[in-house]
mmCIF file of C-alpha atoms in Angstrom:
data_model
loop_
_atom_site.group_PDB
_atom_site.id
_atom_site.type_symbol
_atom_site.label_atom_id
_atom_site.label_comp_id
_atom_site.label_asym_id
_atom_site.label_seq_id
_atom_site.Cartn_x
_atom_site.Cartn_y
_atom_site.Cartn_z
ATOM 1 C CA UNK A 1 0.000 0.000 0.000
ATOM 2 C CA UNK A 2 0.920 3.796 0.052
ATOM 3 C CA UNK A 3 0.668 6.200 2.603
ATOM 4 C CA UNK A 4 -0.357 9.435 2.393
ATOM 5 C CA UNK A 5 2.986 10.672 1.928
ATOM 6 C CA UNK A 6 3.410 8.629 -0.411
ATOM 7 C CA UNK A 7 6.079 5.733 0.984
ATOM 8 C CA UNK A 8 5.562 2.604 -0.108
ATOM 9 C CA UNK A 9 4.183 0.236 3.216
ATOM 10 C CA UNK A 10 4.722 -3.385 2.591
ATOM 11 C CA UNK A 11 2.740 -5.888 4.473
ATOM 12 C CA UNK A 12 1.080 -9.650 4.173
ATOM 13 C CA UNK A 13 -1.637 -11.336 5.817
ATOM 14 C CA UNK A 14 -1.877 -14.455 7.224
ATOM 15 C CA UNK A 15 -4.487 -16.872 8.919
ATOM 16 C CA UNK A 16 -8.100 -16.754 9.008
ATOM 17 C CA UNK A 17 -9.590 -13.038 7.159
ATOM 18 C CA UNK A 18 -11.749 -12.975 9.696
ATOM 19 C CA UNK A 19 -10.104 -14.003 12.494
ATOM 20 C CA UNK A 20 -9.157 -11.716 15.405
ATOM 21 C CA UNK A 21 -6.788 -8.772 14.570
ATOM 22 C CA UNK A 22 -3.142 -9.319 15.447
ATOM 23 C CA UNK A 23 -0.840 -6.994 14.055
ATOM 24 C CA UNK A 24 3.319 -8.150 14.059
ATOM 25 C CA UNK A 25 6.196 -6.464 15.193
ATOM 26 C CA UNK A 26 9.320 -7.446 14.125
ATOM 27 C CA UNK A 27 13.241 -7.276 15.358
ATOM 28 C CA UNK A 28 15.690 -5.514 14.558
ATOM 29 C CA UNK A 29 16.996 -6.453 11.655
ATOM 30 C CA UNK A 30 13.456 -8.110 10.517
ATOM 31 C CA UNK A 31 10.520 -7.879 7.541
ATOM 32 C CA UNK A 32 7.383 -8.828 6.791
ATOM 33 C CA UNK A 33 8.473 -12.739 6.772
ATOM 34 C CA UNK A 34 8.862 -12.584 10.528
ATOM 35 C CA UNK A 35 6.370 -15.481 11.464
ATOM 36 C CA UNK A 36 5.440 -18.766 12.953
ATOM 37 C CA UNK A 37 7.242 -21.679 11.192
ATOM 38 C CA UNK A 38 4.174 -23.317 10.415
ATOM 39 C CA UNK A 39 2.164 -20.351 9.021
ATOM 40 C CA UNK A 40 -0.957 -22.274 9.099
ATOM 41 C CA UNK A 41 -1.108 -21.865 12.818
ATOM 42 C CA UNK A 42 -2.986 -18.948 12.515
ATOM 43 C CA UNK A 43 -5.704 -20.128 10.953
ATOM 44 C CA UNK A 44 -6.364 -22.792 13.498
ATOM 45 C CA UNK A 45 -5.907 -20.639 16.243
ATOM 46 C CA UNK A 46 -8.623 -17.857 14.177
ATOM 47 C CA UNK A 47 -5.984 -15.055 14.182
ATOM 48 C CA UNK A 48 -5.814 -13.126 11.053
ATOM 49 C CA UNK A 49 -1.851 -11.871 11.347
ATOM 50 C CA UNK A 50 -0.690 -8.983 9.857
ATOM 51 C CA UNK A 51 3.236 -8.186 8.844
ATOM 52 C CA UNK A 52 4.231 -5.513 7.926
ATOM 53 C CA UNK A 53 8.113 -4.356 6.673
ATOM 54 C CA UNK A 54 8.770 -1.165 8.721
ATOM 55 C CA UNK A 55 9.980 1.840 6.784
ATOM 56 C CA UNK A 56 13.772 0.599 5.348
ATOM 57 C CA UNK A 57 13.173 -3.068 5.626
ATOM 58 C CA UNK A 58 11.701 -5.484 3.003
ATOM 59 C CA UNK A 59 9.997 -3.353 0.267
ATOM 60 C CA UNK A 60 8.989 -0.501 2.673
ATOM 61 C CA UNK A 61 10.628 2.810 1.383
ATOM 62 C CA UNK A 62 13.029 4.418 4.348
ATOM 63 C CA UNK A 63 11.876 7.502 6.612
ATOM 64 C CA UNK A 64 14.620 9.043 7.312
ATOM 65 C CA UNK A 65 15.086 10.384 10.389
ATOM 66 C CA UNK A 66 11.576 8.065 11.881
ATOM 67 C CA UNK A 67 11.125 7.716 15.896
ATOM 68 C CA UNK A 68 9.417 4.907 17.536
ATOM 69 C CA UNK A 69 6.070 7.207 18.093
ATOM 70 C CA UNK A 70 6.306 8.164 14.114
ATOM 71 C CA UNK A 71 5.898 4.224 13.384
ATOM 72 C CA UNK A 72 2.482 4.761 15.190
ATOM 73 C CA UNK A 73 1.398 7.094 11.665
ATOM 74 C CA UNK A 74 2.016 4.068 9.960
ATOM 75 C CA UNK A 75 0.528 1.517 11.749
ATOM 76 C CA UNK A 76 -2.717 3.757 11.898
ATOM 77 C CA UNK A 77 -3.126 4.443 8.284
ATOM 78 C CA UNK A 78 -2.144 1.276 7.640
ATOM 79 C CA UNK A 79 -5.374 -0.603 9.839
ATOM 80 C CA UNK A 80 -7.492 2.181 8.945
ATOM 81 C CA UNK A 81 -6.716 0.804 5.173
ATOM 82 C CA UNK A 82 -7.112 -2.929 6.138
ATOM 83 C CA UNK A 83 -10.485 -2.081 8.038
ATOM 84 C CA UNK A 84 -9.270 -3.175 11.438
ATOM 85 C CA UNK A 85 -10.338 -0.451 14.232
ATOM 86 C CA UNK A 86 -8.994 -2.220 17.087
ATOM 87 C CA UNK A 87 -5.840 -5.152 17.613
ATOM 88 C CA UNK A 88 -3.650 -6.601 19.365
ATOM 89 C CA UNK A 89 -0.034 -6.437 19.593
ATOM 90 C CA UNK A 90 2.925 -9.582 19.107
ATOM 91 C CA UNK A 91 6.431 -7.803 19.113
ATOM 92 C CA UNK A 92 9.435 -10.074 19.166
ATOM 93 C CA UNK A 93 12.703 -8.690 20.385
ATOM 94 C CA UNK A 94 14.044 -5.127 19.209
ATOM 95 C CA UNK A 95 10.199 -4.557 17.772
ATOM 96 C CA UNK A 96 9.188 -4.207 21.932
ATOM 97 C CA UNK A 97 9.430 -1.087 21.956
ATOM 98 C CA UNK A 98 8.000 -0.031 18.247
ATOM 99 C CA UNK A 99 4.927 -1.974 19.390
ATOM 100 C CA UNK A 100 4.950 -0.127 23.082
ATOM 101 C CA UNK A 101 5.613 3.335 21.629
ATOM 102 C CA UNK A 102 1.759 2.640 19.382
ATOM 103 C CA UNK A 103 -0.088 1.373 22.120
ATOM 104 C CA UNK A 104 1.164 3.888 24.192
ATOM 105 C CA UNK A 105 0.176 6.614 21.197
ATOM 106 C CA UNK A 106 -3.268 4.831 20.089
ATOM 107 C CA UNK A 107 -4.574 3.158 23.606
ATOM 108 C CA UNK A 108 -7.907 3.146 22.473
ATOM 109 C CA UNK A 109 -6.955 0.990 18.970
ATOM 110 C CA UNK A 110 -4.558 -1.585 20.671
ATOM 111 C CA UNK A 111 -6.295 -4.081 22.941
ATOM 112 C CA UNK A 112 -3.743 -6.552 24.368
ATOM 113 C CA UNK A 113 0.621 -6.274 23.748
ATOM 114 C CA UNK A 114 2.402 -9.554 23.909
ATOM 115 C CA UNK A 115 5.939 -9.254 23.750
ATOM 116 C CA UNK A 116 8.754 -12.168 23.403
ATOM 117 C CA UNK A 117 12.175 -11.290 24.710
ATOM 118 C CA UNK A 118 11.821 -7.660 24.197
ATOM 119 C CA UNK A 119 14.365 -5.179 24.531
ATOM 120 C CA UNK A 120 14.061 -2.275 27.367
ATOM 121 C CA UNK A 121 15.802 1.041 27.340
ATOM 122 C CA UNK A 122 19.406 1.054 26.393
ATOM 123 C CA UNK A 123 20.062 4.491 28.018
ATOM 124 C CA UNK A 124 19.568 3.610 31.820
ATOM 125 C CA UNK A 125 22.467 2.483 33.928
ATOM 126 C CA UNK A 126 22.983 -1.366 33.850
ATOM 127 C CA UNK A 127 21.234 -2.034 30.902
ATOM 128 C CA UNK A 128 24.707 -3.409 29.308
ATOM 129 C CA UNK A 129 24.761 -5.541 31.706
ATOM 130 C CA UNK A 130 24.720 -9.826 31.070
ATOM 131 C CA UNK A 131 24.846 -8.727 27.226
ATOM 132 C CA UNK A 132 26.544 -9.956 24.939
ATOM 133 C CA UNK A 133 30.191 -8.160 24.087
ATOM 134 C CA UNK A 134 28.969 -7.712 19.902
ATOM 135 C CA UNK A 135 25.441 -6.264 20.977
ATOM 136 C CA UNK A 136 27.372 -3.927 23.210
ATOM 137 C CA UNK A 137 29.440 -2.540 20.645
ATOM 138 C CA UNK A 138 26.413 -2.338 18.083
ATOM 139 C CA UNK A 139 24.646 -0.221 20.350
ATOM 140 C CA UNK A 140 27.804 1.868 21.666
ATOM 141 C CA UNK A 141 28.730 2.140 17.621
ATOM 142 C CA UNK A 142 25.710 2.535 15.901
ATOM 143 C CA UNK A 143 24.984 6.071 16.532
ATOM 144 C CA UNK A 144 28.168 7.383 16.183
ATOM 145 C CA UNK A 145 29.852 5.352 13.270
ATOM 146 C CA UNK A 146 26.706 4.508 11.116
ATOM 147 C CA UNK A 147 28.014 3.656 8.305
ATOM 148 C CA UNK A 148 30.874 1.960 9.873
ATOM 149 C CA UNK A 149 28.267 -0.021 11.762
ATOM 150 C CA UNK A 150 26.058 -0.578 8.801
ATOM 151 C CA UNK A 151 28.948 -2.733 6.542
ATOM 152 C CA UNK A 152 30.068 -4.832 9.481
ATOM 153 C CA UNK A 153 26.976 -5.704 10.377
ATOM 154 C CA UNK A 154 25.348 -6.309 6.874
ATOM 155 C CA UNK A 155 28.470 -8.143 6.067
ATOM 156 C CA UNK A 156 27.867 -10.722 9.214
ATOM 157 C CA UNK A 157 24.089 -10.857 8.658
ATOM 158 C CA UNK A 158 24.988 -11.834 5.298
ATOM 159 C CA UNK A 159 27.425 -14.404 6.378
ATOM 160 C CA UNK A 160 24.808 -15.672 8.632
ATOM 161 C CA UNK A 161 22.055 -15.654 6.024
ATOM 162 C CA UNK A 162 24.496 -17.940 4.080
ATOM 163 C CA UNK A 163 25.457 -20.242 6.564
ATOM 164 C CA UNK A 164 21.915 -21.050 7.565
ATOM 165 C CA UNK A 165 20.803 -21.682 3.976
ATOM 166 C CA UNK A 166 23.350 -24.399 4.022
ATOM 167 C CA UNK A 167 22.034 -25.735 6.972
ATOM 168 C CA UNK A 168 18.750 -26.110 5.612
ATOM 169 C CA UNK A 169 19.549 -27.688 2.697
ATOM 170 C CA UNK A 170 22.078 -30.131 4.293
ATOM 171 C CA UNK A 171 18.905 -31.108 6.883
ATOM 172 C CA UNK A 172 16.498 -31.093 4.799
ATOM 173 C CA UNK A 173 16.331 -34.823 4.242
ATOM 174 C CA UNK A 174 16.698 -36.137 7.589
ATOM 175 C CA UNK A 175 14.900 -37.548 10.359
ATOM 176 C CA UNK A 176 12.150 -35.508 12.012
ATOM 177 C CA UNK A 177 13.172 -33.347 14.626
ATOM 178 C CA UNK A 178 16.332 -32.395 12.322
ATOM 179 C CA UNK A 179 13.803 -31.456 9.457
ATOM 180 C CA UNK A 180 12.242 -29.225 11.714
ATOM 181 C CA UNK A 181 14.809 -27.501 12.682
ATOM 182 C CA UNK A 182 15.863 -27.243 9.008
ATOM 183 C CA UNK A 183 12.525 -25.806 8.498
ATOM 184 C CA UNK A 184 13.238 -22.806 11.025
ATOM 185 C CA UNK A 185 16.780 -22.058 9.874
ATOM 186 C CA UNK A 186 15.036 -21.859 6.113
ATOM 187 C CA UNK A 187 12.242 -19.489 7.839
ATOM 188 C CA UNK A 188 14.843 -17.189 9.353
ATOM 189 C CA UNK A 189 16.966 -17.239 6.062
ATOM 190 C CA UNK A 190 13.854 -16.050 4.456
ATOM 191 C CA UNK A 191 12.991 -12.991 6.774
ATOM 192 C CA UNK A 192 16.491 -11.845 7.520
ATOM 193 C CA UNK A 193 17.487 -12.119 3.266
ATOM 194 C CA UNK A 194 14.642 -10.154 3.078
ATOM 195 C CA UNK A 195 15.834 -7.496 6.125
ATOM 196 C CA UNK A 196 18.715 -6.659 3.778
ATOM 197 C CA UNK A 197 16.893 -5.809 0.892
ATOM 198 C CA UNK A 198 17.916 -2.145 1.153
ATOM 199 C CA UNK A 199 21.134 -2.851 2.895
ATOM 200 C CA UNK A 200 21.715 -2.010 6.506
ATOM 201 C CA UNK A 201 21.755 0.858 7.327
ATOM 202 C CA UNK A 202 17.561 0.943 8.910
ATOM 203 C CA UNK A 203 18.836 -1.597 11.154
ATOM 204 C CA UNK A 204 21.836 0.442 12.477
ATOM 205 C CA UNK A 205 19.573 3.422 12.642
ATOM 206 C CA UNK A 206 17.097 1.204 14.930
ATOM 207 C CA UNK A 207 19.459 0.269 17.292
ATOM 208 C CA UNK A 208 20.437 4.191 17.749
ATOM 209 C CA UNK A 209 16.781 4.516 18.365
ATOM 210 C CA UNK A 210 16.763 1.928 20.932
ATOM 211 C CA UNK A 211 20.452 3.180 22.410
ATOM 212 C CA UNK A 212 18.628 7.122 23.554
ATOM 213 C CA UNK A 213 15.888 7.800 24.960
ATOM 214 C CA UNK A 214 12.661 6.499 23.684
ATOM 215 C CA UNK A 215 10.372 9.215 23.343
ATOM 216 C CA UNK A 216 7.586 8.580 25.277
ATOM 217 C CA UNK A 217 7.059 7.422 28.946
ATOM 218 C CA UNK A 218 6.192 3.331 29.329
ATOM 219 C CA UNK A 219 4.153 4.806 31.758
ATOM 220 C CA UNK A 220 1.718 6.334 29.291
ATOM 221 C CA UNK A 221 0.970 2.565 27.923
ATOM 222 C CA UNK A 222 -2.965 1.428 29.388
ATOM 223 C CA UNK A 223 -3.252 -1.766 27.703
ATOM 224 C CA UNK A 224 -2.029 -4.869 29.671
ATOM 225 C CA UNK A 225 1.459 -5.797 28.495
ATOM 226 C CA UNK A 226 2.128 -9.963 28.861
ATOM 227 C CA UNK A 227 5.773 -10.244 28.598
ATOM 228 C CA UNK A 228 7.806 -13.892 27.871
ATOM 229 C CA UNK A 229 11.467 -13.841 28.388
ATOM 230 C CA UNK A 230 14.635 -16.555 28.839
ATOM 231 C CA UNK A 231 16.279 -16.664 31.552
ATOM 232 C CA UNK A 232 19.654 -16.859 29.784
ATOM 233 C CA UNK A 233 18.742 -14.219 27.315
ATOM 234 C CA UNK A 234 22.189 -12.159 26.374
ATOM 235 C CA UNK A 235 21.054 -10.383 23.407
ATOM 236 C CA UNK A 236 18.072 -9.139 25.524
ATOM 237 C CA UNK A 237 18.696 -9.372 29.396
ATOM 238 C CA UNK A 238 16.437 -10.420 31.575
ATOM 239 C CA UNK A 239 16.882 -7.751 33.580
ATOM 240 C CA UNK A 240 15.414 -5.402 30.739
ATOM 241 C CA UNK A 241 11.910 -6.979 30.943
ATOM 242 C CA UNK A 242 11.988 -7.217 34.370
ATOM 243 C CA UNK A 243 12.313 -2.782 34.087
ATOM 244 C CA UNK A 244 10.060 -2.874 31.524
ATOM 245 C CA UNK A 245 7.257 -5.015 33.057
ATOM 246 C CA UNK A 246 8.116 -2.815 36.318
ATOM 247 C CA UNK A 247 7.602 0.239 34.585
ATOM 248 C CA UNK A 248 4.295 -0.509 32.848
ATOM 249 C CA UNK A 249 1.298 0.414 35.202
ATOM 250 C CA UNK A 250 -0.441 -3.075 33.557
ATOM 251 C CA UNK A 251 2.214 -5.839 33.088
ATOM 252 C CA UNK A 252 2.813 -9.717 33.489
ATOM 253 C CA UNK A 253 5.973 -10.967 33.082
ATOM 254 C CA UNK A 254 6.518 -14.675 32.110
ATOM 255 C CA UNK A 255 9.700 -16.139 32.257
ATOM 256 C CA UNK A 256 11.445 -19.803 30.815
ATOM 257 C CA UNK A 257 14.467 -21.032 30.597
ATOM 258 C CA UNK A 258 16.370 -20.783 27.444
ATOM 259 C CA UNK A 259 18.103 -17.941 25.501
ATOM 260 C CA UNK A 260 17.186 -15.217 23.019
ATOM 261 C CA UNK A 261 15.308 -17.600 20.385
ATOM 262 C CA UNK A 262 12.498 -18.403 22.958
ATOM 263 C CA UNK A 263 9.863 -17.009 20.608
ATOM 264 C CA UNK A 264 10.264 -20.258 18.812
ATOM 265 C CA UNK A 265 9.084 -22.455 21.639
ATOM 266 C CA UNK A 266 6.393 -19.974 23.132
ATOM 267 C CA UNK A 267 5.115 -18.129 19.823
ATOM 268 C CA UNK A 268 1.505 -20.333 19.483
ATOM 269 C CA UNK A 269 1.079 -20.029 23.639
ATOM 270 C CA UNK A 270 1.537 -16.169 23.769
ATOM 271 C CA UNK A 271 -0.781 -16.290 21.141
ATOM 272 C CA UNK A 272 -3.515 -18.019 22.942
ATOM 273 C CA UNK A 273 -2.705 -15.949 26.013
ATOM 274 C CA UNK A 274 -2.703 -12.713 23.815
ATOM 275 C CA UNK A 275 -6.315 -13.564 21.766
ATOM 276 C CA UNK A 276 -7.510 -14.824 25.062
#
């Protein structure tokens, strides 16, 4: 679709048409391919899913200079196109706050927020803290050497892209529980390949965004906020949900053991908690 500035938004659908409204937020890097596995989930669970490229990523054109309240625009034109007056909320990692900034912006449109190892606010003191050493230095380098920032880390995405492609391929013919991990690796090659479409540089400008201050108060967010994080998240501390969920005046905060990929082993029970 295009706004009424004239940016290209792109987005698909998934699921049941008339299913409940559940709109996707994706990480950082991410696109519109960010999804269940098994995309026929939806359907049986009577969700109708909506992805959507933010501005940079996928086939979305770039907004230069865009702030986690300015993706709420977007969002609202786009559901106002797609006929879909009120929804609910799955963000996955760096899309927590994207997804927090709208509800907090459009209470009355945004029923319920799930969000799966979300990251909190990169500007308070300890927030570096159980991280891993490479999503330190992204954060620490991304606002001050972008473009730097943006060819090392397109050139390891890339590399990453790559490797998991082989992976799939090489698995693809095994037993069962190797096939299905063959078909996530070929789900996240899909969505990431797609992430780079445009390069990297929306992705480095993202995690600039999420290194300063936010631009609105978590505070502000009314809707109930259900929150599922690892234990031995270091991408995304624990730690930051527990300050998120802490800050939010309606918040539950589940937590399981694993690391940063939980979303894979939760994503069709947040659901049913989220559409509850």
């Amino acid at each position: 679709m295009y706004l009424a500035d004239g940016r290209a938004l792109a987005y698909a659908e998934w699921g049941d048409p008339a299913g409940t409204p559940v709109l996707h937020f994706h990480g950082i890097p991410g696109s519109r391919l960010e999804r269940h596995t098994d995309d026929r989930t939806y359907a049986r669970m009577g969700i109708r899913y909506v992805t959507v490229d933010r501005p940079g990523y996928g086939r979305s054109d770039p907004s230069p200079g865009r702030t986690f309240v300015d993706w709420g625009a977007d969002v609202a034109e786009l559901t106002a196109a797609l006929g879909i007056e009120r929804f609910r909320a799955f963000a996955v990692s760096g899309g927590a706050p994207f997804a927090l900034a709208v509800a907090a912006v459009f209470p009355e449109s945004v029923e319920r927020v799930a969000i799966v190892s979300g990251v909190g606010p990169v500007d308070r003191p300890g927030a570096f803290k159980g991280m891993e050493w490479s999503e330190r230095a992204t954060y620490w380098a991304s606002p001050r050497y972008p473009r730097a920032t943006a060819a090392i880390s397109g050139a390891a995405l890339s590399g990453a892209v790559r490797a998991s492609d082989a992976l799939a391929r090489a698995a693809s013919h095994a037993g069962k529980t190797v096939a299905a991990r063959a078909m996530g690796a070929r789900a996240l090659t899909e969505q990431f390949r797609e992430s780079l479409r445009q390069g990297a540089r929306t992705m480095v400008w993202e995690n600039a965004l999420c290194a300063q201050t936010w631009g609105f108060e978590l505070a502000s967010v009314s809707p109930e906020v259900q929150l599922w994080h690892s234990d031995r998240d270091h991408v995304c501390p624990l730690h930051h949900a527990e300050y998120v969920a802490g800050s939010l005046p309606n918040a539950m905060l589940t937590v399981r053991r694993g690391g940063h990929l939980l979303v894979l082993r939760v994503a069709e029970e947040a659901l049913r908690t989220l559409i509850a």
